[in-house]
Amino acid sequence: MAISVKYYTNKYVAITILIIMAIWALLFYAFLMDEVYDNVDDGLKNQKIEIIREAYDDPSIVMNNQQYGINQFRILPAQPSDNLDKNHFSRELMYMPYDDEDEPYRILKTGFYTKDGKAYSLEIRTSTVEEDDYLINLAIALSVLYLVIVLSILLINHFIMGRAWRPFHHILRSLSNYRFGNKTSFSPVQTGIKEFQELNGQIEKMIQRNEDVFVEQKRFLENASHELQTPLAITIGKLDLLLQEGNLEEGQLVKIAEAKQSLHRMVALNKSLLMLSRIENNQYSDTQEVDFNALTHELLDDLHDLIEFRNIQLNVQEMGKFKTDINPELARILLSNLLRNAIKYNVEGGQIAISLNESAIDIANDSKSTALNPDFIFARFHKGMQDNQSNGLGLSIVQSILEHHKNLQIGYAYTAGMQHFTLKK
């Protein structure tokens, strides 16, 4: 699942800060504990010097401090050795009545010689830092610091980064409004951010290239269509002349008639493809409010002879005015294709039921076939069970028109042996 740049940045910044702070906490803890023990050891060594001096001047101190007392040291007889006066530091747990538990002590073990040359060992102890409590307090403090930093970054990203990315969102909205054939539909965003200025410039260049290609494509399609229509019309005209001569055999006449029919299909296909191209190239951009009720009656008058020829019963029900904004020419093509589709694929002596109201137009026709596949009926060149004379573009043109008019949509249903195509707002 895609995520925003802001969320992506926040996630990795938070993870990075957590890792950095964890490493920094370990180093800080080791450094601070080393400093604490160094200071404690200096105090113990200073205390050692003072005790030895007092014991040298007052020998009774040696005899009266063989157990730890309020002075937190003890002196015991020892064997003379070369390293008697060396300092040995250790950390031990000793019982403290106040807390009723064992607490950590820093102990200095050393030795000295009295004035009469006797060897004694000296042990001095002092309470020191409880490392577990210190570690917990440090973790709590760093956790609070981490939360403060992360929340600060989130707020900074929300306000400052959100403001910095504002031109990008404006560019996206402007791009979504851009349409081929209308270069002014994209408006560059004024911004002081260098990267977005470059993005604006590249988008404008891309749009200009697209517009140039669009113009060339439009010109090519129009020229190709006209160039194709001319030889087709000439060929059909010559075939008509051959048919009018009347000195051909019946088999030859049938073949000429079939060729002429194929050419007419090619003309229709050429016109349909040109129409699709113009629709997709947005060449019908002008819109106005169109009264589909009046347009329906106008088209039915045009198709009256075809409806009578097929002996089709027509039933029109108007329960409201269906009006919407659309290009008038496209509205005519849209509704004409739906009506012709209902006539062409109706049964002999069948029925066409047209229902109009303020929000929908339903066109239903009798059909020999069962329900059509809604996934393919609007696909180009899809014929299904249709006759071979169809080019499969009628409903595809309808779909292309609706793709450029988001205020309209079409639905399909098969009910009681009738195919329903419903145009909705």
Short mmCIF file of C-alpha atoms in Angstrom, two decimals:
data_model
loop_
_atom_site.label_atom_id
_atom_site.label_comp_id
_atom_site.label_asym_id
_atom_site.label_seq_id
_atom_site.Cartn_x
_atom_site.Cartn_y
_atom_site.Cartn_z
CA MET A 1 0.00 0.00 0.00
CA ALA A 2 1.34 3.41 -0.98
CA ILE A 3 2.14 5.90 1.80
CA SER A 4 2.72 9.65 1.78
CA VAL A 5 6.20 11.17 1.84
CA LYS A 6 5.42 12.74 5.21
CA TYR A 7 4.53 9.37 6.79
CA TYR A 8 7.49 7.67 5.09
CA THR A 9 9.87 10.34 6.45
CA ASN A 10 8.37 10.30 9.95
CA LYS A 11 8.63 6.51 10.18
CA TYR A 12 12.29 6.29 9.25
CA VAL A 13 13.27 9.40 11.25
CA ALA A 14 11.63 7.91 14.35
CA ILE A 15 13.40 4.56 13.84
CA THR A 16 16.75 6.25 13.20
CA ILE A 17 16.47 8.46 16.28
CA LEU A 18 15.53 5.41 18.38
CA ILE A 19 18.63 3.52 17.22
CA ILE A 20 20.91 6.54 17.73
CA MET A 21 19.53 7.21 21.21
CA ALA A 22 19.87 3.53 22.20
CA ILE A 23 23.53 3.51 21.17
CA TRP A 24 24.11 6.89 22.78
CA ALA A 25 22.41 5.70 26.02
CA LEU A 26 24.76 2.70 26.29
CA LEU A 27 27.83 4.85 25.72
CA PHE A 28 26.56 7.54 28.08
CA TYR A 29 25.81 4.95 30.78
CA ALA A 30 29.27 3.40 30.48
CA PHE A 31 30.98 6.80 30.52
CA LEU A 32 28.97 8.09 33.48
CA MET A 33 29.48 4.94 35.56
CA ASP A 34 33.20 5.11 34.85
CA GLU A 35 33.22 8.73 36.00
CA VAL A 36 31.21 7.88 39.14
CA TYR A 37 33.56 5.05 40.12
CA ASP A 38 36.59 7.22 39.38
CA ASN A 39 35.33 9.92 41.75
CA VAL A 40 34.41 7.34 44.41
CA ASP A 41 37.84 5.71 44.09
CA ASP A 42 39.57 9.07 44.45
CA GLY A 43 37.59 9.67 47.66
CA LEU A 44 38.56 6.25 48.99
CA LYS A 45 42.24 6.83 48.22
CA ASN A 46 42.13 10.21 49.94
CA GLN A 47 40.43 8.59 52.93
CA LYS A 48 43.16 5.90 52.98
CA ILE A 49 45.89 8.53 53.30
CA GLU A 50 44.13 10.25 56.20
CA ILE A 51 43.54 6.93 58.06
CA ILE A 52 47.16 5.81 57.68
CA ARG A 53 48.38 9.16 58.96
CA GLU A 54 46.13 8.98 61.98
CA ALA A 55 47.17 5.36 62.66
CA TYR A 56 50.84 6.37 62.50
CA ASP A 57 50.28 9.13 65.09
CA ASP A 58 47.76 7.25 67.21
CA PRO A 59 48.37 3.45 67.38
CA SER A 60 45.09 2.95 69.29
CA ILE A 61 43.19 3.45 66.03
CA VAL A 62 44.61 0.16 64.80
CA MET A 63 43.27 -1.77 67.78
CA ASN A 64 39.87 -0.02 67.96
CA ASN A 65 38.77 -0.44 64.32
CA GLN A 66 38.95 -4.15 63.62
CA GLN A 67 35.25 -4.17 62.60
CA TYR A 68 33.32 -1.84 60.34
CA GLY A 69 31.81 0.91 62.43
CA ILE A 70 30.56 4.39 61.85
CA ASN A 71 33.89 5.25 60.23
CA GLN A 72 33.26 2.62 57.49
CA PHE A 73 36.71 1.07 57.63
CA ARG A 74 38.50 -1.74 59.42
CA ILE A 75 42.13 -2.61 60.18
CA LEU A 76 43.30 -6.21 60.49
CA PRO A 77 46.74 -7.77 61.06
CA ALA A 78 48.44 -8.88 57.85
CA GLN A 79 51.53 -10.60 56.60
CA PRO A 80 54.31 -8.40 55.24
CA SER A 81 54.49 -8.45 51.44
CA ASP A 82 55.81 -6.42 48.55
CA ASN A 83 52.38 -5.32 47.36
CA LEU A 84 50.85 -4.73 50.79
CA ASP A 85 50.26 -1.05 50.10
CA LYS A 86 48.80 -1.54 46.61
CA ASN A 87 45.21 -0.37 46.02
CA HIS A 88 42.61 -3.03 45.12
CA PHE A 89 39.07 -1.87 44.33
CA SER A 90 35.99 -4.09 44.28
CA ARG A 91 32.23 -3.84 44.28
CA GLU A 92 30.29 -5.91 46.81
CA LEU A 93 26.74 -6.10 48.10
CA MET A 94 26.33 -5.46 51.82
CA TYR A 95 23.31 -5.39 54.07
CA MET A 96 21.90 -1.97 54.96
CA PRO A 97 19.44 -1.91 57.90
CA TYR A 98 17.67 1.24 56.67
CA ASP A 99 16.64 -0.31 53.37
CA ASP A 100 16.56 -3.83 54.81
CA GLU A 101 18.33 -5.16 51.74
CA ASP A 102 21.72 -5.60 50.21
CA GLU A 103 23.10 -2.47 48.59
CA PRO A 104 26.22 -1.96 46.42
CA TYR A 105 29.40 -0.77 48.11
CA ARG A 106 32.73 0.28 46.67
CA ILE A 107 35.58 -1.24 48.71
CA LEU A 108 39.27 -0.31 48.74
CA LYS A 109 41.60 -3.01 50.04
CA THR A 110 45.18 -1.99 50.84
CA GLY A 111 47.76 -2.21 53.61
CA PHE A 112 50.36 -0.25 55.56
CA TYR A 113 53.08 -0.52 58.23
CA THR A 114 52.75 1.09 61.64
CA LYS A 115 55.47 3.05 63.39
CA ASP A 116 56.77 -0.12 65.02
CA GLY A 117 56.99 -1.90 61.64
CA LYS A 118 53.96 -4.19 61.95
CA ALA A 119 51.92 -4.97 58.80
CA TYR A 120 48.17 -4.34 58.71
CA SER A 121 45.50 -4.56 56.03
CA LEU A 122 43.07 -1.71 55.57
CA GLU A 123 39.58 -1.99 54.07
CA ILE A 124 37.53 1.14 53.41
CA ARG A 125 33.99 1.03 52.09
CA THR A 126 31.49 3.59 50.86
CA SER A 127 28.01 3.32 49.46
CA THR A 128 27.83 3.84 45.73
CA VAL A 129 25.34 4.11 42.90
CA GLU A 130 22.66 1.44 42.57
CA GLU A 131 23.26 0.60 38.92
CA ASP A 132 19.90 -1.07 38.32
CA ASP A 133 17.96 1.90 39.71
CA TYR A 134 20.21 4.28 37.82
CA LEU A 135 19.67 2.31 34.61
CA ILE A 136 15.89 2.39 35.06
CA ASN A 137 15.90 6.14 35.73
CA LEU A 138 18.14 6.70 32.72
CA ALA A 139 15.81 4.63 30.52
CA ILE A 140 12.78 6.60 31.73
CA ALA A 141 14.51 9.92 31.10
CA LEU A 142 15.64 8.87 27.62
CA SER A 143 12.19 7.54 26.77
CA VAL A 144 10.64 10.88 27.68
CA LEU A 145 13.34 12.66 25.68
CA TYR A 146 12.69 10.35 22.70
CA LEU A 147 8.96 11.03 22.80
CA VAL A 148 9.54 14.78 23.02
CA ILE A 149 11.93 14.69 20.05
CA VAL A 150 9.65 12.51 17.92
CA LEU A 151 6.57 14.60 18.72
CA SER A 152 8.53 17.74 17.89
CA ILE A 153 9.57 16.25 14.55
CA LEU A 154 5.97 15.22 13.81
CA LEU A 155 4.75 18.73 14.52
CA ILE A 156 7.53 20.24 12.42
CA ASN A 157 6.74 17.87 9.55
CA HIS A 158 3.03 18.56 9.83
CA PHE A 159 3.29 22.33 9.69
CA ILE A 160 6.58 23.09 7.93
CA MET A 161 6.83 20.09 5.58
CA GLY A 162 3.09 20.29 4.88
CA ARG A 163 3.55 23.90 3.83
CA ALA A 164 6.63 23.04 1.75
CA TRP A 165 4.72 20.28 -0.11
CA ARG A 166 1.68 22.47 -0.76
CA PRO A 167 2.85 23.48 -4.29
CA PHE A 168 3.22 19.78 -5.16
CA HIS A 169 -0.45 19.12 -4.36
CA HIS A 170 -1.43 22.19 -6.39
CA ILE A 171 0.54 20.79 -9.33
CA LEU A 172 -1.26 17.43 -8.99
CA ARG A 173 -4.67 19.13 -8.97
CA SER A 174 -3.72 21.21 -11.97
CA LEU A 175 -2.53 18.09 -13.82
CA SER A 176 -5.81 16.31 -13.06
CA ASN A 177 -7.65 19.18 -14.76
CA TYR A 178 -5.50 19.01 -17.88
CA ARG A 179 -7.21 17.81 -21.05
CA PHE A 180 -5.73 17.12 -24.47
CA GLY A 181 -6.43 19.91 -26.89
CA ASN A 182 -6.76 22.48 -24.11
CA LYS A 183 -3.28 23.55 -23.11
CA THR A 184 -4.58 26.28 -20.82
CA SER A 185 -6.32 23.68 -18.62
CA PHE A 186 -2.95 23.22 -16.86
CA SER A 187 -1.85 26.29 -14.91
CA PRO A 188 1.73 26.30 -13.52
CA VAL A 189 2.01 26.82 -9.78
CA GLN A 190 4.07 29.76 -8.58
CA THR A 191 6.54 28.57 -5.94
CA GLY A 192 9.91 29.54 -4.56
CA ILE A 193 11.05 25.93 -4.13
CA LYS A 194 13.64 25.02 -6.73
CA GLU A 195 12.59 21.37 -7.18
CA PHE A 196 8.96 22.30 -7.81
CA GLN A 197 10.00 25.02 -10.24
CA GLU A 198 11.91 22.39 -12.20
CA LEU A 199 8.89 20.05 -12.03
CA ASN A 200 6.65 22.82 -13.37
CA GLY A 201 9.06 23.43 -16.23
CA GLN A 202 9.28 19.77 -17.20
CA ILE A 203 5.50 19.35 -17.06
CA GLU A 204 5.01 22.37 -19.33
CA LYS A 205 7.50 20.95 -21.83
CA MET A 206 5.77 17.55 -21.70
CA ILE A 207 2.36 19.16 -22.26
CA GLN A 208 3.69 21.13 -25.20
CA ARG A 209 5.07 17.93 -26.77
CA ASN A 210 1.75 16.18 -26.18
CA GLU A 211 -0.16 19.05 -27.72
CA ASP A 212 2.07 19.00 -30.78
CA VAL A 213 1.56 15.26 -31.19
CA PHE A 214 -2.18 15.71 -30.59
CA VAL A 215 -2.47 18.31 -33.34
CA GLU A 216 -0.50 16.13 -35.75
CA GLN A 217 -2.59 13.08 -34.89
CA LYS A 218 -5.85 14.98 -35.33
CA ARG A 219 -4.72 16.33 -38.69
CA PHE A 220 -3.57 12.86 -39.80
CA LEU A 221 -6.86 11.18 -38.82
CA GLU A 222 -8.96 13.79 -40.56
CA ASN A 223 -6.85 13.66 -43.71
CA ALA A 224 -6.75 9.85 -43.69
CA SER A 225 -10.52 9.68 -43.27
CA HIS A 226 -11.18 12.07 -46.12
CA GLU A 227 -8.64 10.34 -48.33
CA LEU A 228 -10.27 7.01 -47.60
CA GLN A 229 -13.81 8.25 -48.10
CA THR A 230 -13.06 9.51 -51.61
CA PRO A 231 -11.92 6.22 -53.22
CA LEU A 232 -14.68 4.37 -51.38
CA ALA A 233 -17.31 6.73 -52.77
CA ILE A 234 -15.83 6.46 -56.28
CA THR A 235 -15.78 2.66 -56.08
CA ILE A 236 -19.39 2.51 -54.89
CA GLY A 237 -20.39 4.88 -57.70
CA LYS A 238 -18.71 2.70 -60.34
CA LEU A 239 -20.40 -0.40 -58.95
CA ASP A 240 -23.75 1.42 -59.20
CA LEU A 241 -22.99 2.14 -62.85
CA LEU A 242 -22.23 -1.53 -63.48
CA LEU A 243 -25.52 -2.53 -61.85
CA GLN A 244 -27.42 -0.03 -64.00
CA GLU A 245 -25.99 -1.35 -67.28
CA GLY A 246 -28.22 -4.39 -67.04
CA ASN A 247 -26.14 -6.67 -69.28
CA LEU A 248 -24.64 -8.69 -66.46
CA GLU A 249 -25.50 -12.19 -65.41
CA GLU A 250 -27.35 -12.84 -62.18
CA GLY A 251 -24.24 -14.27 -60.46
CA GLN A 252 -22.24 -11.21 -61.40
CA LEU A 253 -24.95 -8.90 -60.11
CA VAL A 254 -25.00 -10.75 -56.75
CA LYS A 255 -21.24 -10.43 -56.40
CA ILE A 256 -21.31 -6.72 -57.25
CA ALA A 257 -24.13 -6.17 -54.73
CA GLU A 258 -22.11 -8.00 -52.04
CA ALA A 259 -19.02 -5.94 -52.85
CA LYS A 260 -21.07 -2.75 -52.66
CA GLN A 261 -22.48 -3.84 -49.31
CA SER A 262 -18.98 -4.50 -47.98
CA LEU A 263 -17.85 -1.06 -49.17
CA HIS A 264 -20.80 0.56 -47.38
CA ARG A 265 -19.75 -1.26 -44.22
CA MET A 266 -16.23 0.04 -44.69
CA VAL A 267 -17.58 3.59 -45.07
CA ALA A 268 -19.61 3.17 -41.87
CA LEU A 269 -16.58 1.73 -40.07
CA ASN A 270 -14.40 4.60 -41.23
CA LYS A 271 -16.95 7.13 -39.98
CA SER A 272 -17.26 5.33 -36.63
CA LEU A 273 -13.51 5.17 -36.09
CA LEU A 274 -13.17 8.85 -36.99
CA MET A 275 -15.97 9.65 -34.56
CA LEU A 276 -14.24 7.69 -31.77
CA SER A 277 -10.98 9.47 -32.46
CA ARG A 278 -12.64 12.89 -32.31
CA ILE A 279 -14.41 12.03 -29.06
CA GLU A 280 -11.24 10.75 -27.40
CA ASN A 281 -9.30 13.77 -28.65
CA ASN A 282 -11.86 15.96 -26.88
CA GLN A 283 -12.88 17.77 -30.06
CA TYR A 284 -16.45 18.12 -28.72
CA SER A 285 -15.65 20.27 -25.70
CA ASP A 286 -18.50 22.81 -25.98
CA THR A 287 -21.44 21.89 -23.77
CA GLN A 288 -24.92 23.24 -23.16
CA GLU A 289 -28.14 22.03 -21.58
CA VAL A 290 -29.84 19.50 -23.85
CA ASP A 291 -33.49 18.43 -23.59
CA PHE A 292 -33.37 14.67 -24.18
CA ASN A 293 -37.17 14.41 -24.35
CA ALA A 294 -37.32 16.67 -27.42
CA LEU A 295 -34.23 14.98 -28.88
CA THR A 296 -35.84 11.54 -28.44
CA HIS A 297 -38.95 12.57 -30.38
CA GLU A 298 -36.83 14.14 -33.10
CA LEU A 299 -34.76 10.99 -33.56
CA LEU A 300 -37.83 8.73 -33.47
CA ASP A 301 -39.33 10.80 -36.31
CA ASP A 302 -36.13 10.24 -38.30
CA LEU A 303 -36.28 6.49 -37.60
CA HIS A 304 -40.04 6.18 -38.17
CA ASP A 305 -39.74 4.43 -41.56
CA LEU A 306 -37.23 1.90 -40.21
CA ILE A 307 -39.43 1.15 -37.20
CA GLU A 308 -42.47 0.59 -39.44
CA PHE A 309 -40.45 -1.57 -41.82
CA ARG A 310 -39.45 -3.84 -38.92
CA ASN A 311 -43.10 -3.83 -37.73
CA ILE A 312 -41.94 -2.74 -34.25
CA GLN A 313 -44.40 -1.40 -31.69
CA LEU A 314 -43.18 1.80 -29.99
CA ASN A 315 -44.19 2.76 -26.48
CA VAL A 316 -42.91 6.09 -25.07
CA GLN A 317 -43.67 7.17 -21.49
CA GLU A 318 -42.65 10.64 -20.31
CA MET A 319 -42.77 11.11 -16.55
CA GLY A 320 -40.46 14.11 -16.45
CA LYS A 321 -37.95 16.15 -18.42
CA PHE A 322 -34.46 14.65 -18.70
CA LYS A 323 -32.06 17.58 -19.13
CA THR A 324 -28.30 17.74 -18.64
CA ASP A 325 -25.19 19.57 -19.86
CA ILE A 326 -23.57 17.83 -22.81
CA ASN A 327 -22.26 18.60 -26.27
CA PRO A 328 -25.42 18.72 -28.47
CA GLU A 329 -23.83 16.75 -31.33
CA LEU A 330 -22.59 14.05 -28.95
CA ALA A 331 -26.02 13.91 -27.30
CA ARG A 332 -27.58 13.20 -30.69
CA ILE A 333 -24.98 10.50 -31.47
CA LEU A 334 -25.39 8.94 -28.02
CA LEU A 335 -29.17 8.69 -28.12
CA SER A 336 -29.23 7.73 -31.83
CA ASN A 337 -26.87 4.79 -31.22
CA LEU A 338 -29.01 3.51 -28.33
CA LEU A 339 -32.21 3.77 -30.39
CA ARG A 340 -30.67 2.18 -33.48
CA ASN A 341 -29.29 -0.60 -31.30
CA ALA A 342 -32.81 -1.26 -29.93
CA ILE A 343 -34.22 -1.37 -33.49
CA LYS A 344 -31.42 -3.41 -35.08
CA TYR A 345 -31.40 -6.19 -32.50
CA ASN A 346 -35.13 -6.35 -31.96
CA VAL A 347 -37.30 -9.24 -33.12
CA GLU A 348 -39.70 -8.97 -36.06
CA GLY A 349 -42.91 -7.45 -34.71
CA GLY A 350 -41.24 -6.79 -31.37
CA GLN A 351 -41.52 -3.87 -29.00
CA ILE A 352 -39.41 -0.89 -27.95
CA ALA A 353 -40.34 0.68 -24.60
CA ILE A 354 -38.85 4.10 -23.81
CA SER A 355 -39.30 5.64 -20.36
CA LEU A 356 -38.11 9.17 -19.52
CA ASN A 357 -38.03 10.98 -16.18
CA GLU A 358 -35.92 13.68 -14.51
CA SER A 359 -33.05 11.33 -13.67
CA ALA A 360 -33.01 8.51 -16.25
CA ILE A 361 -33.89 7.33 -19.75
CA ASP A 362 -34.63 3.62 -20.10
CA ILE A 363 -34.63 2.08 -23.59
CA ALA A 364 -35.80 -1.55 -23.71
CA ASN A 365 -36.26 -3.86 -26.66
CA ASP A 366 -37.42 -7.42 -27.22
CA SER A 367 -34.59 -9.82 -27.98
CA LYS A 368 -34.09 -13.39 -29.11
CA SER A 369 -30.81 -13.65 -27.21
CA THR A 370 -30.38 -14.04 -23.48
CA ALA A 371 -28.65 -11.55 -21.17
CA LEU A 372 -25.49 -9.99 -22.60
CA ASN A 373 -22.18 -10.02 -20.79
CA PRO A 374 -21.88 -6.53 -19.16
CA ASP A 375 -18.09 -6.86 -19.16
CA PHE A 376 -17.92 -6.88 -22.97
CA ILE A 377 -20.97 -5.16 -24.42
CA PHE A 378 -19.22 -1.77 -24.48
CA ALA A 379 -15.89 -3.15 -25.77
CA ARG A 380 -14.79 -2.16 -29.25
CA PHE A 381 -15.50 -4.64 -32.04
CA HIS A 382 -17.31 -6.97 -29.62
CA LYS A 383 -20.27 -8.46 -31.49
CA GLY A 384 -21.35 -11.44 -29.41
CA MET A 385 -24.46 -12.94 -30.99
CA GLN A 386 -25.00 -9.93 -33.29
CA ASP A 387 -25.27 -10.22 -37.05
CA ASN A 388 -22.25 -10.10 -39.30
CA GLN A 389 -23.19 -6.66 -40.64
CA SER A 390 -22.33 -4.96 -37.35
CA ASN A 391 -18.93 -3.30 -36.86
CA GLY A 392 -19.19 -3.61 -33.06
CA LEU A 393 -18.61 0.12 -32.45
CA GLY A 394 -22.09 1.50 -31.68
CA LEU A 395 -22.07 0.92 -27.91
CA SER A 396 -18.34 1.59 -27.75
CA ILE A 397 -19.03 5.12 -29.08
CA VAL A 398 -21.70 5.49 -26.37
CA GLN A 399 -19.19 4.49 -23.71
CA SER A 400 -16.53 6.90 -25.06
CA ILE A 401 -19.00 9.78 -24.97
CA LEU A 402 -19.94 9.03 -21.35
CA GLU A 403 -16.27 8.82 -20.33
CA HIS A 404 -15.97 12.48 -21.30
CA HIS A 405 -19.21 13.44 -19.53
CA LYS A 406 -18.92 12.32 -15.92
CA ASN A 407 -22.41 13.65 -15.14
CA LEU A 408 -23.87 10.70 -17.08
CA GLN A 409 -23.54 6.94 -16.82
CA ILE A 410 -25.16 3.95 -18.48
CA GLY A 411 -26.46 0.74 -17.01
CA TYR A 412 -27.54 -2.57 -18.54
CA ALA A 413 -30.10 -5.14 -17.41
CA TYR A 414 -32.02 -8.08 -18.88
CA THR A 415 -35.58 -8.36 -17.59
CA ALA A 416 -38.55 -10.40 -18.83
CA GLY A 417 -36.97 -11.11 -22.23
CA MET A 418 -36.06 -7.46 -22.85
CA GLN A 419 -32.66 -5.79 -23.06
CA HIS A 420 -32.61 -2.57 -21.00
CA PHE A 421 -30.06 0.22 -21.50
CA THR A 422 -30.56 2.99 -18.94
CA LEU A 423 -28.94 6.41 -19.21
CA LYS A 424 -28.68 7.97 -15.75
CA LYS A 425 -27.54 11.25 -14.28
#
